XYZ file of C-alpha atoms in Angstrom:
550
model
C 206.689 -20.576 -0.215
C 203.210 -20.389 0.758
C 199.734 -18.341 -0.486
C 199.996 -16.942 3.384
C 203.745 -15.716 3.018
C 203.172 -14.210 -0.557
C 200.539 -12.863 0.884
C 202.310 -11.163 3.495
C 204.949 -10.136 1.819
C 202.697 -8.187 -0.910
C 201.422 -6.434 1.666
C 204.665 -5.513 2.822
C 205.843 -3.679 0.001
C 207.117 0.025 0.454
C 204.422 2.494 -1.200
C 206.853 3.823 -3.442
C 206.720 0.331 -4.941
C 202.710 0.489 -5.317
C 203.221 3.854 -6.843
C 205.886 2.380 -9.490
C 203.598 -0.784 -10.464
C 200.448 1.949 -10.909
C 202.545 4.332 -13.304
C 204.614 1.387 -15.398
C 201.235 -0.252 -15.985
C 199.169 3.257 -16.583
C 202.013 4.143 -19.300
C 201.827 0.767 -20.342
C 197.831 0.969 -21.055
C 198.727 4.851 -22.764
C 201.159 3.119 -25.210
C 198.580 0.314 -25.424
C 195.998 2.625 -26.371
C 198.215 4.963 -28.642
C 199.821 1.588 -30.661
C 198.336 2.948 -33.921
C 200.111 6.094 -34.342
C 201.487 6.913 -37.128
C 205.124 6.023 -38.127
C 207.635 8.547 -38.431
C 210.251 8.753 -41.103
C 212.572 7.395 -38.788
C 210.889 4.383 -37.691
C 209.729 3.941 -41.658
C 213.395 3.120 -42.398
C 213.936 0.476 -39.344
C 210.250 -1.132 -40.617
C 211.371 -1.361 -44.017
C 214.541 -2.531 -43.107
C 212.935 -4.727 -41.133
C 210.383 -5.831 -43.561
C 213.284 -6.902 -45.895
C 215.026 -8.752 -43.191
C 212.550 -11.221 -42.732
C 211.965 -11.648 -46.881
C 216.147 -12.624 -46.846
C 216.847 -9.227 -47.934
C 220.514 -8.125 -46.255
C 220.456 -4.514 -44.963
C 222.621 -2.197 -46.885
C 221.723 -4.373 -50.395
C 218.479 -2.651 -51.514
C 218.403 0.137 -48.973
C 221.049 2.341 -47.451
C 221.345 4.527 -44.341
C 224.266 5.200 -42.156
C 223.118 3.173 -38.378
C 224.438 0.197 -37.401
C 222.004 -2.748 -38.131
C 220.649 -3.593 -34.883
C 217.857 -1.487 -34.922
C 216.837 -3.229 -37.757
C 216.786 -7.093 -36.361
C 215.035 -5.528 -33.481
C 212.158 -4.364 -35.929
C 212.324 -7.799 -37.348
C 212.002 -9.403 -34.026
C 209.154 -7.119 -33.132
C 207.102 -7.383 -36.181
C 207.664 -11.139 -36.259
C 206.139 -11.454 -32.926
C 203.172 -8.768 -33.466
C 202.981 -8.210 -37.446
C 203.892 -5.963 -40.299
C 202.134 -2.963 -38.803
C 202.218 0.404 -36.970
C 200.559 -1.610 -33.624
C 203.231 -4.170 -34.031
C 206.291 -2.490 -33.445
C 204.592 -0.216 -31.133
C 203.792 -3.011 -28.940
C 207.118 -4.366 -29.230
C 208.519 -1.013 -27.770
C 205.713 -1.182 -24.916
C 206.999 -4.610 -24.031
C 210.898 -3.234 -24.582
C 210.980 0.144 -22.355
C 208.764 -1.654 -19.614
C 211.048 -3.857 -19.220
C 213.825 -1.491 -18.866
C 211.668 0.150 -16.409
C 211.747 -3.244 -14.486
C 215.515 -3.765 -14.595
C 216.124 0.215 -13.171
C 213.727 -0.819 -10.198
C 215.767 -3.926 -9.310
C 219.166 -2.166 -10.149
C 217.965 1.048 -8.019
C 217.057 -1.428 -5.008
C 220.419 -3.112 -5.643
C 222.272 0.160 -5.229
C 220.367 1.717 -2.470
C 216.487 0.346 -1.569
C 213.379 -0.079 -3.071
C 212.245 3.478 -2.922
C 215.427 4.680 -5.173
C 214.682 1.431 -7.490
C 210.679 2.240 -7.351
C 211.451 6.140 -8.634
C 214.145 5.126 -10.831
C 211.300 2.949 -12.374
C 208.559 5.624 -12.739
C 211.000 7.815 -13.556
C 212.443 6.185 -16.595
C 208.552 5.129 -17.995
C 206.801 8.522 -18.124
C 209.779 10.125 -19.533
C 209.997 7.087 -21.957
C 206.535 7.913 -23.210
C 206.539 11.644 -23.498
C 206.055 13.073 -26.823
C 209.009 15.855 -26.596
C 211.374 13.472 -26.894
C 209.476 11.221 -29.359
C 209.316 8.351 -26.854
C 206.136 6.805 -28.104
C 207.943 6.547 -31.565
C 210.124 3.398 -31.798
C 213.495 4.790 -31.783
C 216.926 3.407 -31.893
C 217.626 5.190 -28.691
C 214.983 2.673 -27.299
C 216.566 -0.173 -27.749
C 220.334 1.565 -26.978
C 218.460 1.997 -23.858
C 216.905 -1.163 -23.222
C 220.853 -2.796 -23.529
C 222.352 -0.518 -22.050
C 220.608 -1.049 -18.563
C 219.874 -4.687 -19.377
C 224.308 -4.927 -19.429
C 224.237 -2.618 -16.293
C 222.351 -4.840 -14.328
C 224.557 -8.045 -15.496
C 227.774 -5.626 -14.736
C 226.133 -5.182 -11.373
C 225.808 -8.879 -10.472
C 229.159 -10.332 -12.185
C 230.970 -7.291 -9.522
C 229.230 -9.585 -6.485
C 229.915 -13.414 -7.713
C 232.302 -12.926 -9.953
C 230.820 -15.389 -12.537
C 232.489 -15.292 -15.666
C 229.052 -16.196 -17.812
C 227.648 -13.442 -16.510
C 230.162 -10.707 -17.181
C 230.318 -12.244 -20.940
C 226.426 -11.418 -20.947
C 226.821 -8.132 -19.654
C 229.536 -7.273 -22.362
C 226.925 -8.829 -25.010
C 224.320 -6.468 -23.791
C 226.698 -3.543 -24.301
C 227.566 -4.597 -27.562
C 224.247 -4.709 -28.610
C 223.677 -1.391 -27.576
C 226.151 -0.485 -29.628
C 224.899 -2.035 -32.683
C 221.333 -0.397 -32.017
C 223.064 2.754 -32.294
C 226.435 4.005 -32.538
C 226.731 6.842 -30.402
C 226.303 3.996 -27.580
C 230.043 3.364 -27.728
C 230.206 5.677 -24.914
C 228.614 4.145 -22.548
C 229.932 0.231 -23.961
C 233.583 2.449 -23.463
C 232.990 3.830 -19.703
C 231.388 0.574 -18.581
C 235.068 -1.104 -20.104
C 237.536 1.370 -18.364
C 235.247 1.569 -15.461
C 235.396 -2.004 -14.811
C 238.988 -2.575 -16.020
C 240.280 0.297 -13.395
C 238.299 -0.943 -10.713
C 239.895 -4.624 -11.480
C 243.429 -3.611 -12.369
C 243.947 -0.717 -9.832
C 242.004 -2.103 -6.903
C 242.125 -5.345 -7.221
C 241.578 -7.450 -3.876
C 243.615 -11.206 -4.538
C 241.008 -12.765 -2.372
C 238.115 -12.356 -5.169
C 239.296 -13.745 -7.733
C 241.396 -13.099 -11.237
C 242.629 -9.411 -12.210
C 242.914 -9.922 -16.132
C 240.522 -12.516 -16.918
C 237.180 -10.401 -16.118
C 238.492 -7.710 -17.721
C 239.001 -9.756 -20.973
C 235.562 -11.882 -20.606
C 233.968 -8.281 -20.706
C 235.999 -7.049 -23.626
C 235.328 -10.424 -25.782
C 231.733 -10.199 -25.035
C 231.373 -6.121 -26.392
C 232.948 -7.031 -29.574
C 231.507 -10.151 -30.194
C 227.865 -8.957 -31.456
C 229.901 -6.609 -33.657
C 231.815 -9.278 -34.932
C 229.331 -11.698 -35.552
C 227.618 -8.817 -37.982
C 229.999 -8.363 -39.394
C 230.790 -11.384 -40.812
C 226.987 -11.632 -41.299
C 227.346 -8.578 -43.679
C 230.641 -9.872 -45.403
C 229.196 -13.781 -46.211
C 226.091 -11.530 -47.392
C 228.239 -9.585 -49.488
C 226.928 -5.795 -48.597
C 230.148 -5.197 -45.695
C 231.683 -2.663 -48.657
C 228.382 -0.707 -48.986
C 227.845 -0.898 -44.928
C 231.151 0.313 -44.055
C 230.645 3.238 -46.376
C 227.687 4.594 -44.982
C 228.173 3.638 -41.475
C 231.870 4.968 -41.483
C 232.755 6.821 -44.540
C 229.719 8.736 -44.744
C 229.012 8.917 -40.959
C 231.942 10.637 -40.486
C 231.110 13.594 -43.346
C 227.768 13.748 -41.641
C 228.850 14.273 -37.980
C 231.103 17.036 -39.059
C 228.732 19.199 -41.144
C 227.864 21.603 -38.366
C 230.219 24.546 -37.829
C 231.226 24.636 -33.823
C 229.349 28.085 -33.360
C 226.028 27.035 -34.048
C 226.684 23.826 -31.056
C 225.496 26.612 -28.377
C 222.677 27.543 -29.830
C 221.575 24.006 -31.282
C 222.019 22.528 -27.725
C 220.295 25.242 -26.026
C 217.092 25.269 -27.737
C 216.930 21.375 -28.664
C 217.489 20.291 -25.166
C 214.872 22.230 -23.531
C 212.672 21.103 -26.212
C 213.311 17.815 -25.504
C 212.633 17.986 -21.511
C 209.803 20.112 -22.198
C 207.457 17.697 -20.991
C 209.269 16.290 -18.126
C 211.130 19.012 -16.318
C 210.205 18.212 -12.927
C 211.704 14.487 -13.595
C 215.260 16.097 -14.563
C 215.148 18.435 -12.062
C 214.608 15.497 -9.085
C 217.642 13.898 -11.174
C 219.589 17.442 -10.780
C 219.297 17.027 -7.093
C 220.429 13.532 -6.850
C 223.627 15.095 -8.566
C 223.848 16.954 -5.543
C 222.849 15.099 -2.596
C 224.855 11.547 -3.679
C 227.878 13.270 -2.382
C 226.156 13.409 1.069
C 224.971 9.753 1.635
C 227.734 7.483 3.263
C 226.034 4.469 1.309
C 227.217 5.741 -2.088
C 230.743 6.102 -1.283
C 231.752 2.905 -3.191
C 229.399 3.719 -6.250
C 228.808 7.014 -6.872
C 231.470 7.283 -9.134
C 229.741 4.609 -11.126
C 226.207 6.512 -10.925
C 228.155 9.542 -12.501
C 230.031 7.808 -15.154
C 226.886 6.208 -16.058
C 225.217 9.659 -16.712
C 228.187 11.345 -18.279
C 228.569 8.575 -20.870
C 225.020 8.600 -21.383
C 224.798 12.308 -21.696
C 227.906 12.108 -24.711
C 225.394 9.453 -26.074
C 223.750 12.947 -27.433
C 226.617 14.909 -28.713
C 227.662 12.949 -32.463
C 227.815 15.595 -34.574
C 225.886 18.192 -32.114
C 222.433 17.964 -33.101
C 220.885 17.048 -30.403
C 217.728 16.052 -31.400
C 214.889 14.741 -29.045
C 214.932 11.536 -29.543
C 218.792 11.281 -28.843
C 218.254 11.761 -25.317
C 216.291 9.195 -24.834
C 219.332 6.943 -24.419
C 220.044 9.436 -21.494
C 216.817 8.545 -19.784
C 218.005 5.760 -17.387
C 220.746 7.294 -15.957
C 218.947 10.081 -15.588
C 215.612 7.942 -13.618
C 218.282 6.680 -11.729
C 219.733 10.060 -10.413
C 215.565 10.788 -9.827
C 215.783 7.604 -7.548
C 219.080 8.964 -5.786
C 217.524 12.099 -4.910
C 214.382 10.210 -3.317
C 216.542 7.905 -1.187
C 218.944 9.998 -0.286
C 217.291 12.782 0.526
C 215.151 10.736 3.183
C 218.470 8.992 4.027
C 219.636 12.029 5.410
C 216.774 13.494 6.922
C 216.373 10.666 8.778
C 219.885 10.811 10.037
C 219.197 14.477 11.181
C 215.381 14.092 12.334
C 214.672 10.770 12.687
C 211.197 11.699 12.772
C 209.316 8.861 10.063
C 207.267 11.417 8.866
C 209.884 13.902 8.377
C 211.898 11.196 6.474
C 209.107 10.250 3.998
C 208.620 13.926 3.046
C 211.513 13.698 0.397
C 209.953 10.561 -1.291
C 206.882 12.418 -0.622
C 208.306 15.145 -3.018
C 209.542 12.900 -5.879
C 206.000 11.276 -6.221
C 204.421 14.630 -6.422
C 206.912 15.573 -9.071
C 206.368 12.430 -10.639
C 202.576 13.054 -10.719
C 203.084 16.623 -12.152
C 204.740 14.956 -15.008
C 201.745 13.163 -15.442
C 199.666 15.796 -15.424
C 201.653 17.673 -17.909
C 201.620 15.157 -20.494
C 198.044 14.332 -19.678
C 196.361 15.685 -22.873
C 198.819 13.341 -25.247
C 198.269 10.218 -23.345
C 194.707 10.667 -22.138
C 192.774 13.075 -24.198
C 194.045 12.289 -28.289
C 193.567 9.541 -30.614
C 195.857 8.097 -32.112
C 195.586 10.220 -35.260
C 195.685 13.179 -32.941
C 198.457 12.058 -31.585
C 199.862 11.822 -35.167
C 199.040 15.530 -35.935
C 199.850 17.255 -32.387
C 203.285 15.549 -32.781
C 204.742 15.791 -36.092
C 202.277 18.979 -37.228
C 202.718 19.170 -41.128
C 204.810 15.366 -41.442
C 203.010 14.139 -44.398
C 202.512 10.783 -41.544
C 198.924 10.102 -42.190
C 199.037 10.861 -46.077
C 201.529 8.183 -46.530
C 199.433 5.304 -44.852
C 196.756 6.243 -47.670
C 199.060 6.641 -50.517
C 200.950 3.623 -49.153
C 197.347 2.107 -49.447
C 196.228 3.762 -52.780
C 199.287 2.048 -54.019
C 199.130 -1.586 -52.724
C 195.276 -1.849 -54.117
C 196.382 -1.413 -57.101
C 200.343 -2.351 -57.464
C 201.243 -6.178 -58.104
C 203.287 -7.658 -55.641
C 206.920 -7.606 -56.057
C 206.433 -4.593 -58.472
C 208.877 -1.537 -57.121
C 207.965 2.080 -56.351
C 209.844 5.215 -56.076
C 209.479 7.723 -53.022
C 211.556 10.620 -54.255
C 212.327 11.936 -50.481
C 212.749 10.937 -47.395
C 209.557 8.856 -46.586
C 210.640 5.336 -46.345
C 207.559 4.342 -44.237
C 205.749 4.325 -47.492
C 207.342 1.143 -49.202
C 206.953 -0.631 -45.841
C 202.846 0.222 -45.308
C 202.580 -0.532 -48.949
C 204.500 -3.896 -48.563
C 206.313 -3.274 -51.722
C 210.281 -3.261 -52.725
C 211.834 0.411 -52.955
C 213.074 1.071 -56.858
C 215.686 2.980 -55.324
C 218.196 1.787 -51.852
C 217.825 5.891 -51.231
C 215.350 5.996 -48.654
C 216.811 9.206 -47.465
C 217.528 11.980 -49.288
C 218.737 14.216 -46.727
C 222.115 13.324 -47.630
C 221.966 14.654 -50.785
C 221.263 18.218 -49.506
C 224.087 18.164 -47.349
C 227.455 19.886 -48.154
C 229.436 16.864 -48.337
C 231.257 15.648 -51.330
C 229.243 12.301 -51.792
C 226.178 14.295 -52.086
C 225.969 14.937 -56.186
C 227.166 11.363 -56.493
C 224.341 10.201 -54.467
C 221.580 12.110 -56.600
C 223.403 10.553 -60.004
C 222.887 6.936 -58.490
C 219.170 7.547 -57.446
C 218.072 8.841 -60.141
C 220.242 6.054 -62.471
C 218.041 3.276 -60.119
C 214.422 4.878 -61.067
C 215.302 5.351 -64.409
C 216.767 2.076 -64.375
C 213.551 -0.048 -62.799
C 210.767 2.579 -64.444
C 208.538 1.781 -61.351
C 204.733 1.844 -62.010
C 204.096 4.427 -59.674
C 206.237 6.836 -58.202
C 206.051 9.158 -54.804
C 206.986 12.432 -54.659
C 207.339 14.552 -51.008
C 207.235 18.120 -51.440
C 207.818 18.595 -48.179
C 210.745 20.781 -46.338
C 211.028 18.490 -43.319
C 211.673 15.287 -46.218
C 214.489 17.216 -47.892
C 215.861 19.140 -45.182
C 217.198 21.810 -48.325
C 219.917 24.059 -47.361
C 220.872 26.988 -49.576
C 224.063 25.904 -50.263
C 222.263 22.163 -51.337
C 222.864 20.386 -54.980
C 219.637 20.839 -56.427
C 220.085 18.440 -59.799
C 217.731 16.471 -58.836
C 214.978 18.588 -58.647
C 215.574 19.663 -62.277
C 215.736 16.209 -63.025
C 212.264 14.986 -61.355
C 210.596 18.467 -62.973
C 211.896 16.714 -66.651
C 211.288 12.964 -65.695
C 207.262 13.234 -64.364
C 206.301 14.211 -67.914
C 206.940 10.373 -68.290
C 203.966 9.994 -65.324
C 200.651 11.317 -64.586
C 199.552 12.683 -61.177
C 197.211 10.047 -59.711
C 196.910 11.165 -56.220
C 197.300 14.089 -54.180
C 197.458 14.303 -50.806
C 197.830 18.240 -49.647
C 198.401 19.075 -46.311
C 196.884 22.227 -46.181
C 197.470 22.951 -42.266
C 198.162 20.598 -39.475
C 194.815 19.768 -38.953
C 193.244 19.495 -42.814
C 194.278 17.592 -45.675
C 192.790 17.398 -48.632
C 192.920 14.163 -50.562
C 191.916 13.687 -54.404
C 192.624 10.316 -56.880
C 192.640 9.233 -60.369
C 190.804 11.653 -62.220
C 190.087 14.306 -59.827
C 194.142 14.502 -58.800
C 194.059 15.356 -62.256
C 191.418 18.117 -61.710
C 192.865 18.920 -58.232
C 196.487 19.794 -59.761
C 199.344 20.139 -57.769
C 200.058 20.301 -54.332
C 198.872 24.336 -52.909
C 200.959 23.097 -49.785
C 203.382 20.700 -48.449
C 201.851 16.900 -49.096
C 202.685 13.784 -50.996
C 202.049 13.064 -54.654
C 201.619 10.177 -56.708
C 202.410 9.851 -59.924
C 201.117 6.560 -62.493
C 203.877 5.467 -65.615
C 202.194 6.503 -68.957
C 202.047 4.084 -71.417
C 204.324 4.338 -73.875
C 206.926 5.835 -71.307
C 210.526 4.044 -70.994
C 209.830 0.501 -69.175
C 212.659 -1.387 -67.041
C 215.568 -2.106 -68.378
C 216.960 -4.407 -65.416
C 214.565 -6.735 -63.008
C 214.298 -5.799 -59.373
C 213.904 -7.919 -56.782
């Protein structure tokens, strides 16, 4: 191919498509500039997990939480690439949802034409990157979505050539979807019956086998499951994994009574589109108009399956917290790219006027554009420590990169510490071993019988290693305390700090103000007049460990 014909056929490109390249890379450059916000709690646990990963450390041996592993590898992948830091994993999620944005374009254009591929596209990456659904977080729903699509568009292509290597991909890309998160079994499950029915109950002799697609699939969606597995058994942690990813899972998922679902779904899902109505509401009219376009009539019913799974992607144990619907996000950019295409699709078929025809596409971009605008001040105005605050308000975020730092100036490597709540981002910025695998304590506020048990182990580990310094969140949103909640171990941490002394204090005393004070003047300072971290320094004299740590 030539410059001249490259040339020409750049020049060629649909608008829609200009418009798609401007608003991947502009979100691209926001996440770019935003890479050192602070980690959450959530993406604290997949760094640490991470972290210990890529020392030989097995999940589930040192440090417990009830996802599949997947998320974690990808953490290790990410900060083996970019380093140990906030900026490295958040660059590894730029580079991860752009490229999903990438495969909905080509998908999109595969289904229909560019312009439903080129809003798809745009769709998916502002909505990616607005904060009401925590999308500039690194979140397991990410990389669920990131698979997902990635074995949609390999589903896609093995349906046209019928090449077995393919289809064996595309069920690997499912699976790992799956292992990213588990509430992705849906969609690994429709894209399985889906494909099955369409192969067993319309099967056309001329293409090809009826069972051996089917089964290529199949093999390749269990296979990354199987492969950890075995990974976990030779590692010996399967018996702890299978407890908290099934035994426990299961407790958790059926804590909420059914009459609260209502209310729980009504006020977290408009929380979590907050930002980026006018994207789901171009995705509410390709609901509508798909049944009008002749072109669809052989794969609509995929484009709804693909949402519907998607949308019970959210519904495990009817929380439905922001973040869960980001696994939602490309079928819903690619119901924003129906509406687009269609629309003009059919007034073109009733007008055929070319102006008349790009008025629909028209509409889209200018939706798309509001949704800039909305989330303008978050991706153009803040800092990243802005950012931080406006976000997660009183999350003790910031406070635990400088306790995490207090700590590592003065903590010998391979020493443990103790974060007594849920803050697991603080052994990971502090680069040092948790004394206790209970990253989480949410679980232990839970009514669920394992939750008294839990509390007895953690506080056997600290007492156990004695760590040098200790961590403790007094914080509501790191306990999550409900008023029917085991409290032991609060009466046991009021008893076991007299063993300590209070070295740091960090104090959030609104949103916007924290007070800090160290050594001597945490002393002075006291405790905590708000929510915040403390940090507390093993007396001499006090109990020392009784069994090494690794």
């Amino acid at each position: 191919m030539t410059l001249a014909s490259i040339r020409s056929r750049i020049f060629q490109l649909h608008w829609t498509t200009w418009f798609m390249l401007a608003v991947v890379v502009m979100v691209a450059a926001v996440r770019i500039h935003l890479l050192d916000v602070s980690l959450e709690r959530d993406e604290g646990e997949y760094a640490y997990m991470g972290q210990l990963i890529l020392q030989g450390v097995p999940p589930y041996d040192i440090a417990y939480n009830m996802k599949f592993p997947g998320t974690y590898l990808g953490y290790a992948v990410f900060m083996a690439l970019f380093g140990e830091t906030p900026a490295g994993i958040h660059l590894g999620v730029t580079f991860m949802t752009t490229a999903t944005a990438l495969m909905l374009f080509w998908l999109g254009k595969r289904i229909l034409d560019r312009v439903m591929g080129s809003i798809a596209a745009a769709a998916y990456a502002l909505m990616a990157a607005s904060p009401c659904m925590l999308g500039l977080s690194g979140h397991a729903t990410h990389f669920c979505a990131f698979f997902a699509t990635a074995g949609l568009c390999l589903l896609w292509r093995s349906r046209q050539n019928e090449k077995l290597l393919e289809l064996g991909l595309a069920g690997v890309m499912f699976g790992l979807a799956v292992l990213m998160k588990q509430h992705a079994v849906f969609i690994a499950a429709w894209a399985g019956i889906a494909f099955a029915v369409e192969k067993i109950f319309f099967f056309d002799p001329t293409k090809g086998r009826r069972l051996m697609p089917v089964i290529t699939l199949a093999a390749g969606m269990f296979l990354p499951l199987i492969l950890t597995g075995l990974w976990l058994w030779e590692a010996g942690v399967f018996g702890r994994f299978w407890f908290w990813a099934v035994t426990y899972a299961q407790q958790y998922v059926a804590i909420l009574p059914w009459k609260y679902v209502p209310i729980v779904f009504r006020e977290n899902f408009w929380e979590a589109i907050s930002l980026c109505r006018p994207v789901w509401f171009l995705a509410a009219v390709g609901l509508v108009v798909m049944w009008f376009d002749e072109r669809l009539a052989s794969v609509k019913g995929w484009v709804l399956g693909f949402f519907v799974a998607s949308a019970a992607t959210t519904c495990p144990g009817f929380y439905f917290r922001g973040h869960y619907f980001l696994s939602m996000l490309p079928a819903v950019a690619l119901l924003g790219g129906v509406a687009a295409s269609s629309a003009a699709h059919l007034w073109k078929r009733r007008a055929g006027n070319s102006l008349v025809t790009e008025t629909p596409i028209i509409a889209a971009v200018l939706l798309l554009t509001l949704t800039i605008m909305i989330n303008r001040v978050f991706w153009f105005t803040l800092t990243p420590a802005l950012e931080t605050r406006t976000m997660f308000t009183s999350n003790p975020y910031l406070e635990a990169e400088k306790v995490a730092a207090y700590i590592r100036e003065r903590l010998d490597p391979g020493k443990p510490i103790a974060v007594v709540g849920s803050e697991p981002e603080i052994p990971f910025l502090a680069h040092r071993f948790s004394a206790t695998g209970y990253i989480y304590t949410f679980a232990m506020m839970e009514p669920q019988p394992f939750a008294s048990h839990m509390q007895k182990e953690m506080i056997h580990q600290i007492e156990t290693s004695a760590p040098e310094y200790i961590v403790y969140a007094n914080s509501d949103l790191s306990w999550l305390q409900r008023g029917n909640s085991d409290l032991s171990i609060f009466r046991w941490w009021t008893s076991y700090q007299t063993n300590y002394t209070l070295v740091g204090v960090a104090d959030v005393i609104s949103p916007m103000e924290t007070h800090y004070a160290w050594d001597a003047d945490a002393a002075a300072y006291g405790h905590l007049h708000s929510t915040g971290l403390e940090v507390y320094h093993r007396k001499a004299g006090s109990p020392a460990p009784t069994s090494p740590h690794p």
